[in-house]
Tab-separated table of C-alpha atoms in Angstrom:
chain	number	residue	atom	x	y	z
I	1458	MET	CA	-57.923	3.459	-16.292
I	1459	ARG	CA	-56.723	0.119	-16.975
I	1460	ALA	CA	-53.751	1.590	-18.945
I	1461	LEU	CA	-52.890	4.169	-16.197
I	1462	SER	CA	-52.916	1.036	-14.057
I	1463	ALA	CA	-50.684	-0.970	-16.233
I	1464	ASN	CA	-48.316	2.002	-16.426
I	1465	LEU	CA	-48.092	2.493	-12.753
I	1466	PHE	CA	-47.537	-1.315	-12.181
I	1467	SER	CA	-44.816	-1.189	-14.860
I	1468	LEU	CA	-42.920	1.993	-13.206
I	1469	LEU	CA	-43.257	0.326	-9.803
I	1470	LEU	CA	-41.743	-2.928	-11.383
I	1471	LEU	CA	-38.819	-1.280	-12.748
I	1472	CYS	CA	-38.275	0.897	-9.534
I	1473	ALA	CA	-38.173	-2.494	-7.664
I	1474	LEU	CA	-35.645	-4.201	-10.153
I	1475	ALA	CA	-33.442	-1.267	-9.964
I	1476	SER	CA	-33.382	-1.353	-6.047
I	1477	VAL	CA	-32.610	-4.948	-6.181
I	1478	PHE	CA	-29.752	-4.466	-8.416
I	1479	TYR	CA	-28.100	-1.617	-6.419
I	1480	VAL	CA	-28.451	-3.997	-3.512
I	1481	TRP	CA	-26.669	-6.790	-5.023
I	1482	SER	CA	-24.238	-4.651	-6.187
I	1483	ALA	CA	-23.173	-3.279	-2.695
I	1484	LEU	CA	-23.339	-6.712	-1.605
I	1485	GLU	CA	-21.077	-8.366	-4.202
I	1486	ASN	CA	-18.740	-5.382	-3.130
I	1487	ARG	CA	-18.811	-6.108	0.473
I	1488	LEU	CA	-18.345	-9.679	-0.176
I	1489	GLU	CA	-15.240	-9.317	-2.195
I	1490	ARG	CA	-13.519	-7.210	0.685
I	1491	HIS	CA	-14.571	-9.649	3.278
I	1492	LYS	CA	-12.823	-12.641	1.230
I	1493	ARG	CA	-9.799	-10.578	0.816
I	1494	ARG	CA	-9.546	-9.462	4.308
I	1495	PHE	CA	-9.545	-12.997	5.819
I	1496	SER	CA	-7.583	-14.637	2.650
I	1497	VAL	CA	-5.087	-12.102	1.616
I	1498	PRO	CA	-1.422	-11.416	3.247
I	1499	GLY	CA	-0.557	-9.528	5.199
I	1500	GLY	CA	-2.126	20.505	5.159
I	1501	GLY	CA	-5.229	20.314	3.902
I	1502	SER	CA	-7.949	17.892	4.246
I	1503	PHE	CA	-9.301	15.494	1.428
I	1504	HIS	CA	-12.520	17.439	1.090
I	1505	GLN	CA	-10.566	20.752	0.464
I	1506	GLY	CA	-9.216	21.372	-3.233
I	1507	LEU	CA	-11.353	18.844	-4.707
I	1508	PRO	CA	-11.809	19.217	-8.571
I	1509	VAL	CA	-15.066	19.614	-9.910
I	1510	ASP	CA	-14.518	18.098	-13.159
I	1511	LEU	CA	-14.732	14.462	-11.497
I	1512	SER	CA	-15.852	12.094	-13.908
I	1513	ALA	CA	-16.136	8.133	-13.557
I	1514	LYS	CA	-13.316	6.173	-14.933
I	1515	THR	CA	-12.867	2.278	-15.277
I	1516	PHE	CA	-9.651	0.509	-14.312
I	1517	ARG	CA	-9.440	-0.508	-17.899
I	1518	ALA	CA	-10.199	3.167	-19.435
I	1519	LEU	CA	-7.527	4.499	-17.194
I	1520	LEU	CA	-4.609	1.803	-18.850
I	1521	ALA	CA	-4.409	4.129	-22.005
I	1522	VAL	CA	-3.317	7.563	-19.866
I	1523	PRO	CA	0.150	8.839	-20.676
I	1524	ALA	CA	2.709	9.398	-18.013
I	1525	ALA	CA	2.763	12.811	-16.262
I	1526	GLN	CA	5.257	15.652	-16.793
I	1527	ARG	CA	8.262	15.863	-14.444
I	1528	LEU	CA	8.952	18.541	-11.715
I	1529	HIS	CA	12.161	19.175	-9.900
I	1530	PHE	CA	12.925	20.878	-6.568
I	1531	GLY	CA	16.446	21.867	-5.231
I	1532	ASP	CA	15.470	22.404	-1.072
I	1533	ARG	CA	17.991	21.054	1.167
I	1534	LEU	CA	17.275	18.864	4.587
I	1535	LYS	CA	19.980	17.463	7.003
I	1536	VAL	CA	20.748	14.223	5.356
I	1537	HIS	CA	22.011	10.867	7.189
I	1538	ASN	CA	23.374	8.020	5.334
I	1539	LEU	CA	20.169	5.668	6.326
I	1540	THR	CA	19.078	3.562	3.265
I	1541	ASN	CA	21.989	1.009	3.438
I	1542	GLN	CA	21.471	0.468	7.319
I	1543	PRO	CA	19.208	-2.769	8.238
I	1544	VAL	CA	15.753	-2.309	9.967
I	1545	SER	CA	16.267	-3.394	13.339
I	1546	ALA	CA	14.944	-6.872	14.567
I	1547	GLY	CA	11.568	-7.270	15.933
I	1548	SER	CA	8.476	-9.138	15.877
I	1549	ARG	CA	9.248	-12.539	14.154
I	1550	ASP	CA	5.589	-12.967	12.623
I	1551	TYR	CA	2.504	-10.985	13.008
I	1552	ASN	CA	0.582	-14.237	14.396
I	1553	MET	CA	2.665	-13.666	17.564
I	1554	ASN	CA	1.652	-11.721	20.375
I	1555	GLY	CA	4.929	-9.859	20.421
I	1556	ASP	CA	6.505	-8.011	23.355
I	1557	ASN	CA	4.326	-7.844	26.426
I	1558	LYS	CA	6.060	-4.490	27.320
I	1559	ARG	CA	5.342	-2.821	24.117
I	1560	SER	CA	1.438	-4.107	24.075
I	1561	ALA	CA	1.051	-2.443	27.559
I	1562	GLN	CA	2.706	0.619	26.346
I	1563	ARG	CA	0.265	0.795	23.445
I	1564	GLU	CA	-2.916	0.527	25.655
I	1565	GLY	CA	-1.711	3.214	28.377
I	1566	PRO	CA	-2.785	6.896	28.135
I	1567	VAL	CA	-0.601	9.467	26.547
I	1568	LYS	CA	1.365	11.487	29.240
I	1569	LEU	CA	4.218	12.410	26.919
I	1570	SER	CA	5.099	14.889	24.042
I	1571	LEU	CA	3.662	13.770	20.895
I	1572	LEU	CA	6.095	15.333	18.511
I	1573	ASN	CA	9.424	16.619	18.023
I	1574	ASN	CA	10.872	19.593	16.441
I	1575	GLY	CA	7.268	20.717	14.993
I	1576	ILE	CA	6.407	17.824	12.444
I	1577	PHE	CA	7.976	14.616	13.657
I	1578	TRP	CA	6.510	12.029	15.872
I	1579	SER	CA	8.255	11.711	19.129
I	1580	GLU	CA	10.990	9.124	19.724
I	1581	TRP	CA	9.169	7.230	22.531
I	1582	LEU	CA	6.600	6.593	19.984
I	1583	GLU	CA	9.123	5.578	17.465
I	1584	ASP	CA	10.420	3.200	20.120
I	1585	ILE	CA	7.146	1.345	20.604
I	1586	LEU	CA	6.013	1.248	17.118
I	1587	PRO	CA	5.407	-1.904	15.596
I	1588	THR	CA	8.412	-3.115	13.874
I	1589	GLY	CA	6.496	-5.058	11.186
I	1590	PHE	CA	8.067	-7.700	8.723
I	1591	THR	CA	11.984	-6.996	9.668
I	1592	GLU	CA	14.508	-7.367	7.096
I	1593	GLU	CA	16.026	-10.410	9.193
I	1594	TYR	CA	12.611	-12.203	8.871
I	1595	ALA	CA	11.731	-11.266	5.377
I	1596	MET	CA	15.268	-12.623	4.258
I	1597	ALA	CA	14.378	-16.215	6.383
I	1598	TRP	CA	11.169	-16.383	4.915
I	1599	GLN	CA	12.093	-15.570	1.232
I	1600	LYS	CA	14.914	-18.191	1.445
I	1601	LYS	CA	12.955	-20.738	2.592
I	1602	ALA	CA	9.977	-20.026	0.113
I	1603	ARG	CA	12.112	-20.311	-2.940
I	1604	THR	CA	12.757	-23.982	-1.875
I	1605	TYR	CA	9.204	-25.002	-1.103
I	1606	ARG	CA	7.010	-27.096	-3.219
I	1607	VAL	CA	3.666	-25.751	-3.922
I	1608	VAL	CA	0.881	-28.517	-3.489
I	1609	LYS	CA	-2.240	-26.485	-3.908
I	1610	LEU	CA	-3.626	-23.529	-5.573
I	1611	GLU	CA	-7.029	-22.177	-4.919
I	1612	PRO	CA	-8.967	-18.813	-5.118
I	1613	GLY	CA	-8.661	-16.323	-2.169
I	1614	CYS	CA	-6.158	-13.505	-2.797
I	1615	GLY	CA	-8.935	-11.037	-4.373
I	1616	ARG	CA	-8.486	-10.810	-8.234
I	1617	ILE	CA	-9.371	-14.111	-10.066
I	1618	SER	CA	-6.052	-14.183	-11.656
I	1619	ASN	CA	-4.183	-14.647	-8.330
I	1620	GLN	CA	-4.284	-17.831	-6.448
I	1621	LEU	CA	-3.908	-18.902	-2.841
I	1622	ALA	CA	-0.788	-21.057	-2.811
I	1623	THR	CA	-0.324	-23.809	-0.145
I	1624	PHE	CA	3.123	-25.015	0.411
I	1625	ALA	CA	4.365	-28.689	1.367
I	1626	ASP	CA	4.914	-27.642	4.993
I	1627	GLY	CA	1.310	-26.110	5.118
I	1628	THR	CA	2.259	-22.489	5.296
I	1629	LYS	CA	0.420	-20.063	2.398
I	1630	ALA	CA	1.393	-17.331	0.125
I	1631	CYS	CA	-0.530	-15.226	-2.373
I	1632	VAL	CA	0.463	-15.883	-6.153
I	1633	ARG	CA	-0.014	-12.831	-8.198
I	1634	TYR	CA	0.096	-13.436	-11.964
I	1635	GLY	CA	-1.444	-10.362	-12.994
I	1636	ILE	CA	-3.182	-8.965	-16.052
I	1637	ASN	CA	-0.076	-8.135	-17.271
I	1638	ALA	CA	3.774	-8.451	-16.337
I	1639	ASP	CA	3.464	-4.352	-15.269
I	1640	GLN	CA	1.224	-5.564	-12.188
I	1641	VAL	CA	3.937	-8.163	-10.821
I	1642	GLN	CA	6.550	-5.533	-11.255
I	1643	GLY	CA	4.795	-2.845	-9.722
I	1644	GLU	CA	4.046	-5.099	-6.733
I	1645	THR	CA	7.792	-6.438	-6.209
I	1646	LEU	CA	9.539	-2.866	-6.725
I	1647	THR	CA	7.035	-1.269	-4.359
I	1648	TYR	CA	8.107	-3.906	-1.786
I	1649	TYR	CA	11.548	-2.942	-2.580
I	1650	LEU	CA	11.234	0.428	-2.292
I	1651	ALA	CA	9.589	0.265	1.148
I	1652	ARG	CA	12.689	-1.823	1.941
I	1653	LEU	CA	14.685	0.985	1.032
I	1654	LEU	CA	12.721	3.584	3.076
I	1655	GLY	CA	12.831	1.499	6.263
I	1656	ILE	CA	8.781	0.676	5.716
I	1657	THR	CA	8.208	-2.627	7.136
I	1658	ASN	CA	4.548	-2.989	6.641
I	1659	LEU	CA	4.604	-5.154	3.298
I	1660	PRO	CA	4.715	-8.923	3.731
I	1661	PRO	CA	7.842	-10.603	2.239
I	1662	LEU	CA	7.656	-11.362	-1.500
I	1663	ILE	CA	9.623	-13.374	-3.803
I	1664	LEU	CA	9.482	-13.954	-7.538
I	1665	SER	CA	9.131	-17.457	-9.118
I	1666	GLN	CA	8.654	-18.740	-12.789
I	1667	LEU	CA	6.208	-21.265	-13.793
I	1668	ASP	CA	8.666	-23.194	-15.824
I	1669	SER	CA	7.353	-26.494	-16.782
I	1670	ASP	CA	10.467	-28.056	-15.504
I	1671	SER	CA	10.153	-26.456	-12.119
I	1672	GLU	CA	9.751	-28.790	-9.172
I	1673	GLN	CA	8.290	-26.165	-6.953
I	1674	TRP	CA	5.183	-26.118	-9.442
I	1675	GLU	CA	5.171	-29.789	-10.755
I	1676	SER	CA	2.352	-30.784	-8.104
I	1677	VAL	CA	-0.030	-28.241	-9.273
I	1678	ARG	CA	0.790	-28.382	-13.008
I	1679	THR	CA	-2.844	-29.555	-13.942
I	1680	ARG	CA	-4.179	-26.501	-12.023
I	1681	ILE	CA	-1.783	-24.096	-13.771
I	1682	ASP	CA	-2.752	-25.315	-17.075
I	1683	ASP	CA	-6.371	-24.794	-16.066
I	1684	LEU	CA	-5.868	-21.352	-15.027
I	1685	GLN	CA	-4.346	-20.772	-18.525
I	1686	TRP	CA	-1.359	-19.271	-17.216
I	1687	ASN	CA	1.667	-19.182	-19.107
I	1688	ASP	CA	4.414	-21.782	-18.138
I	1689	ARG	CA	7.181	-19.001	-18.805
I	1690	ALA	CA	5.527	-16.290	-16.700
I	1691	VAL	CA	7.090	-14.814	-13.779
I	1692	VAL	CA	5.026	-14.499	-10.800
I	1693	SER	CA	5.160	-13.008	-7.178
I	1694	LEU	CA	4.292	-14.991	-4.076
I	1695	THR	CA	3.935	-12.689	-0.888
I	1696	ARG	CA	3.804	-14.181	2.605
I	1697	TRP	CA	0.105	-14.715	3.428
I	1698	ILE	CA	-1.249	-13.535	6.878
I	1699	SER	CA	-4.140	-14.915	8.566
I	1700	ASN	CA	-6.586	-13.299	11.242
I	1701	LEU	CA	-6.648	-9.780	9.656
I	1702	THR	CA	-9.283	-7.052	9.718
I	1703	GLY	CA	-10.297	-4.208	7.601
I	1704	VAL	CA	-9.122	-0.585	8.335
I	1705	ILE	CA	-11.328	2.479	8.190
I	1706	THR	CA	-9.634	6.023	7.587
I	1707	PRO	CA	-8.780	7.938	10.861
I	1708	ALA	CA	-10.940	11.176	11.627
I	1709	PRO	CA	-7.953	13.270	10.643
I	1710	LEU	CA	-7.313	12.155	7.154
I	1711	ARG	CA	-11.009	12.150	6.291
I	1712	GLN	CA	-12.889	15.113	4.323
I	1713	GLU	CA	-14.423	16.524	6.964
I	1714	SER	CA	-11.035	17.166	8.855
I	1715	SER	CA	-8.503	19.923	8.316
I	1716	GLY	CA	-5.822	17.399	8.028
I	1717	LEU	CA	-3.230	15.480	10.070
I	1718	HIS	CA	-0.875	18.628	11.202
I	1719	PRO	CA	0.727	19.389	14.279
I	1720	ALA	CA	-1.875	21.924	15.325
I	1721	LEU	CA	-4.747	19.430	15.320
I	1722	GLU	CA	-5.992	19.682	18.949
I	1723	GLU	CA	-7.773	15.979	18.164
I	1724	LEU	CA	-4.285	14.713	18.574
I	1725	TRP	CA	-3.865	15.089	22.100
I	1726	ASN	CA	-7.206	13.206	22.843
I	1727	LYS	CA	-5.667	9.969	21.054
I	1728	THR	CA	-4.626	6.809	22.965
I	1729	THR	CA	-1.139	5.734	22.392
I	1730	ALA	CA	-2.378	2.607	20.303
I	1731	GLU	CA	-4.503	5.454	17.910
I	1732	LEU	CA	-1.399	7.396	17.841
I	1733	LEU	CA	0.791	4.322	16.781
I	1734	GLU	CA	-1.584	3.675	13.976
I	1735	LEU	CA	-1.547	7.293	12.517
I	1736	MET	CA	2.136	6.881	12.524
I	1737	GLN	CA	1.907	3.907	10.065
I	1738	TRP	CA	-0.824	5.958	8.148
I	1739	THR	CA	1.861	8.709	7.421
I	1740	ASP	CA	4.218	6.011	6.146
I	1741	LEU	CA	1.603	4.858	3.937
I	1742	ILE	CA	0.831	8.123	2.429
I	1743	ILE	CA	4.494	8.716	1.764
I	1744	LEU	CA	4.924	5.244	0.130
I	1745	ASP	CA	1.778	5.689	-1.996
I	1746	TYR	CA	2.418	9.074	-3.060
I	1747	LEU	CA	6.115	7.880	-4.278
I	1748	THR	CA	4.562	5.076	-6.017
I	1749	ALA	CA	1.468	6.843	-7.721
I	1750	ASN	CA	-0.732	3.623	-6.264
I	1751	PHE	CA	-4.068	5.010	-6.846
I	1752	ASP	CA	-5.584	1.841	-5.555
I	1753	ARG	CA	-5.794	2.735	-1.651
I	1754	LEU	CA	-6.567	6.195	-0.279
I	1755	VAL	CA	-6.690	7.824	-3.531
I	1756	SER	CA	-9.450	5.513	-4.769
I	1757	ASN	CA	-11.278	6.453	-1.784
I	1758	LEU	CA	-10.853	10.218	-2.387
I	1759	PHE	CA	-11.814	9.567	-5.927
I	1760	SER	CA	-14.957	7.924	-5.016
I	1761	LEU	CA	-16.313	10.908	-2.704
I	1762	GLN	CA	-17.872	11.992	-5.745
I	1763	TRP	CA	-20.839	9.577	-5.516
I	1764	ASP	CA	-20.180	8.125	-1.995
I	1765	SER	CA	-19.888	10.457	0.960
I	1766	ARG	CA	-19.300	7.919	3.456
I	1767	VAL	CA	-16.758	6.102	1.675
I	1768	MET	CA	-14.241	7.146	4.342
I	1769	GLU	CA	-16.053	5.340	6.786
I	1770	ARG	CA	-15.637	2.022	5.191
I	1771	ASP	CA	-12.743	-0.429	4.844
I	1772	THR	CA	-9.592	1.335	2.872
I	1773	ASN	CA	-8.835	-0.920	-0.147
I	1774	ASN	CA	-5.602	-2.943	0.325
I	1775	LEU	CA	-5.090	-2.035	3.884
I	1776	LEU	CA	-5.708	-4.543	6.741
I	1777	LYS	CA	-4.503	-4.623	10.423
I	1778	THR	CA	-3.323	-7.421	12.867
I	1779	PRO	CA	-4.709	-7.938	16.341
I	1780	ARG	CA	-1.923	-5.910	17.887
I	1781	GLY	CA	-3.053	-2.725	15.505
I	1782	ASP	CA	0.136	-3.485	12.954
I	1783	LEU	CA	-0.983	-2.355	9.758
I	1784	VAL	CA	-0.551	-4.600	6.582
I	1785	PHE	CA	-0.157	-2.784	3.037
I	1786	ILE	CA	-1.216	-5.378	0.437
I	1787	ASP	CA	-1.740	-5.390	-3.243
I	1788	ASN	CA	0.609	-2.924	-4.082
I	1789	GLU	CA	0.336	-3.681	-8.000
I	1790	ALA	CA	-0.871	-0.469	-8.917
I	1791	GLY	CA	2.197	1.315	-7.719
I	1792	LEU	CA	5.091	2.542	-9.873
I	1793	VAL	CA	4.860	1.082	-13.442
I	1794	HIS	CA	1.176	0.888	-13.651
I	1795	GLY	CA	0.599	4.239	-11.554
I	1796	PHE	CA	3.094	6.176	-13.291
I	1797	ARG	CA	1.366	5.190	-16.821
I	1798	VAL	CA	-1.968	6.834	-15.749
I	1799	LEU	CA	-0.481	9.336	-13.461
I	1800	ASN	CA	-2.162	12.260	-15.500
I	1801	MET	CA	-5.396	10.936	-14.265
I	1802	TRP	CA	-4.743	10.682	-10.825
I	1803	GLU	CA	-2.376	13.347	-9.727
I	1804	LYS	CA	-4.440	16.031	-8.609
I	1805	TYR	CA	-5.767	13.115	-6.180
I	1806	HIS	CA	-2.147	12.094	-5.082
I	1807	ASN	CA	-1.723	15.707	-4.374
I	1808	THR	CA	-4.652	16.628	-2.165
I	1809	VAL	CA	-3.917	12.992	-0.062
I	1810	LEU	CA	-0.258	14.384	0.422
I	1811	SER	CA	-1.345	17.853	1.340
I	1812	SER	CA	-3.516	16.172	4.104
I	1813	ALA	CA	-0.480	15.133	6.133
I	1814	CYS	CA	2.331	17.325	7.994
I	1815	VAL	CA	3.264	14.886	10.603
I	1816	PHE	CA	5.902	12.155	9.650
I	1817	ARG	CA	8.272	9.673	11.387
I	1818	LYS	CA	11.699	11.288	11.242
I	1819	ARG	CA	13.722	8.216	10.053
I	1820	THR	CA	11.477	8.041	7.238
I	1821	THR	CA	11.961	11.563	6.213
I	1822	GLN	CA	15.772	11.356	6.637
I	1823	ARG	CA	15.693	8.641	4.339
I	1824	VAL	CA	13.468	10.759	1.649
I	1825	ALA	CA	15.970	13.405	2.342
I	1826	GLU	CA	19.092	11.204	1.311
I	1827	LEU	CA	17.556	9.973	-1.757
I	1828	HIS	CA	16.752	13.593	-2.820
I	1829	THR	CA	20.195	14.936	-1.996
I	1830	ARG	CA	21.922	12.201	-3.548
I	1831	ARG	CA	19.417	11.604	-6.639
I	1832	ASP	CA	20.352	8.226	-6.816
I	1833	SER	CA	16.944	6.790	-6.370
I	1834	ARG	CA	17.283	4.446	-9.291
I	1835	ARG	CA	20.778	2.840	-8.690
I	1836	ARG	CA	19.827	2.073	-5.011
I	1837	LEU	CA	16.419	0.328	-6.084
I	1838	LEU	CA	17.954	-1.391	-8.632
I	1839	GLU	CA	20.872	-2.623	-6.604
I	1840	LEU	CA	18.759	-3.864	-3.835
I	1841	TYR	CA	16.476	-5.579	-6.166
I	1842	ARG	CA	19.207	-7.389	-8.102
I	1843	ASN	CA	20.939	-8.378	-4.867
I	1844	SER	CA	17.705	-9.761	-3.203
I	1845	GLU	CA	15.714	-11.175	-6.074
I	1846	PRO	CA	17.385	-13.859	-8.471
I	1847	LEU	CA	14.937	-13.567	-10.914
I	1848	SER	CA	15.185	-9.483	-11.324
I	1849	GLN	CA	16.428	-9.959	-14.624
I	1850	GLU	CA	13.627	-11.839	-15.949
I	1851	LEU	CA	10.852	-9.470	-14.729
I	1852	GLY	CA	12.687	-6.452	-15.595
I	1853	PHE	CA	13.068	-2.863	-13.756
I	1854	LEU	CA	11.869	0.571	-14.351
I	1855	SER	CA	12.164	2.417	-17.867
I	1856	ASP	CA	14.547	5.395	-17.677
I	1857	GLU	CA	11.424	7.576	-18.066
I	1858	HIS	CA	9.610	5.724	-15.036
I	1859	ALA	CA	13.118	6.125	-12.965
I	1860	GLY	CA	12.981	9.776	-13.657
I	1861	VAL	CA	9.389	10.101	-12.592
I	1862	LEU	CA	9.966	8.261	-9.208
I	1863	GLN	CA	13.022	10.609	-8.648
I	1864	ASP	CA	10.859	13.836	-9.559
I	1865	ARG	CA	8.215	12.199	-6.582
I	1866	ILE	CA	10.965	11.831	-4.531
I	1867	ASP	CA	11.809	15.819	-4.891
I	1868	ARG	CA	8.168	16.686	-4.561
I	1869	LEU	CA	7.643	14.981	-1.504
I	1870	TYR	CA	10.815	16.454	0.032
I	1871	LYS	CA	9.578	20.013	-0.822
I	1872	HIS	CA	6.471	19.238	1.255
I	1873	ILE	CA	8.163	17.894	4.087
I	1874	VAL	CA	10.267	21.130	4.013
I	1875	GLN	CA	7.067	23.099	3.846
I	1876	CYS	CA	5.570	21.578	6.693
I	1877	LYS	CA	8.781	22.054	8.850
I	1878	GLY	CA	8.980	25.576	8.138
I	1879	LYS	CA	4.857	26.178	8.888
I	1880	TYR	CA	5.066	24.242	11.786
I	1881	SER	CA	8.601	24.306	13.395
I	1882	GLN	CA	7.777	27.006	15.987
I	1883	LEU	CA	5.235	24.878	17.942
């Protein structure tokens, strides 16, 4: 009897320890998300078509997966020369209240048509869409940030290898050192690809070299030595934005929905503010698909195998201003890194893309132009080198990865054409 009691007590103790470990792990994950929230800058459903051979993979294990095979498509859409046009000026800073008229329009009920030509958001919605970090604002910040002296480095930008930098004037930026150069390169090139597409939700970014002779880093040299950073490394600095909150995946993009498409009756019950957020989500889906960024929507989709409510919690690397403007942060998994592990994640990328059949017309026009001209490598490289003095030091996409990017542009274009064919009569 004593042996039975002892065994029972041991079993209960093991269960209790397992429960404590589970709760602690969950709290640790939520704490990290909480820190990031306040310390970083600023078709079908997800459930349908999910593969049955899901297996857990760690971030490290995924590094070894080779790049995916390429596909080419030859459809045509009407093309406009938009990629060389600057984005219109708008809000100067996410911390400002913005235009009162626009704010009032966002709060009001929807009284007009939501869509044009079947799959495009209406022009009146485009007119009141948050302008984000305009090209004019980004260039002004970049010019100043390259001359600012860093006076303090401290944790506060997610991963321990990153640091929150304070400049001499009191403003801040997130410094990305990266596990390897691929991550800094992916973060940087994703920013310039978004610029090429006219997507302004990414905070402005510059590169800097941790040179021992650099006046910019002179005041924090001891801290750099403590962090064991290579003094020749190229790091990225991204504009730090305060007062941001987490973002939950909207209902039309969750696994229980049929997807975000023109025939979705739920769209007509949305407020103007909700529609404007959905517009930004469609740009996010396009950008993450092109860059093969698996550390946002795709990671949530992957996690559904063991966490059926993951879509009801904050989305990785996505934050929101008090005005409702979405901020796409921590894009290091895009392009270089994302292309290296593409075979592992491609089925999830395709599922996410197939969940959306409503887009911003201006964004799709730029995609169509890049598809038709087939010069995405040249245009991205040109913008990158003309904008970033350290572009040569950090490097650019390999010929193979540049080809993968063009292929993804072609595949995205084909998806848009298919959506247009399916819903153009609505």
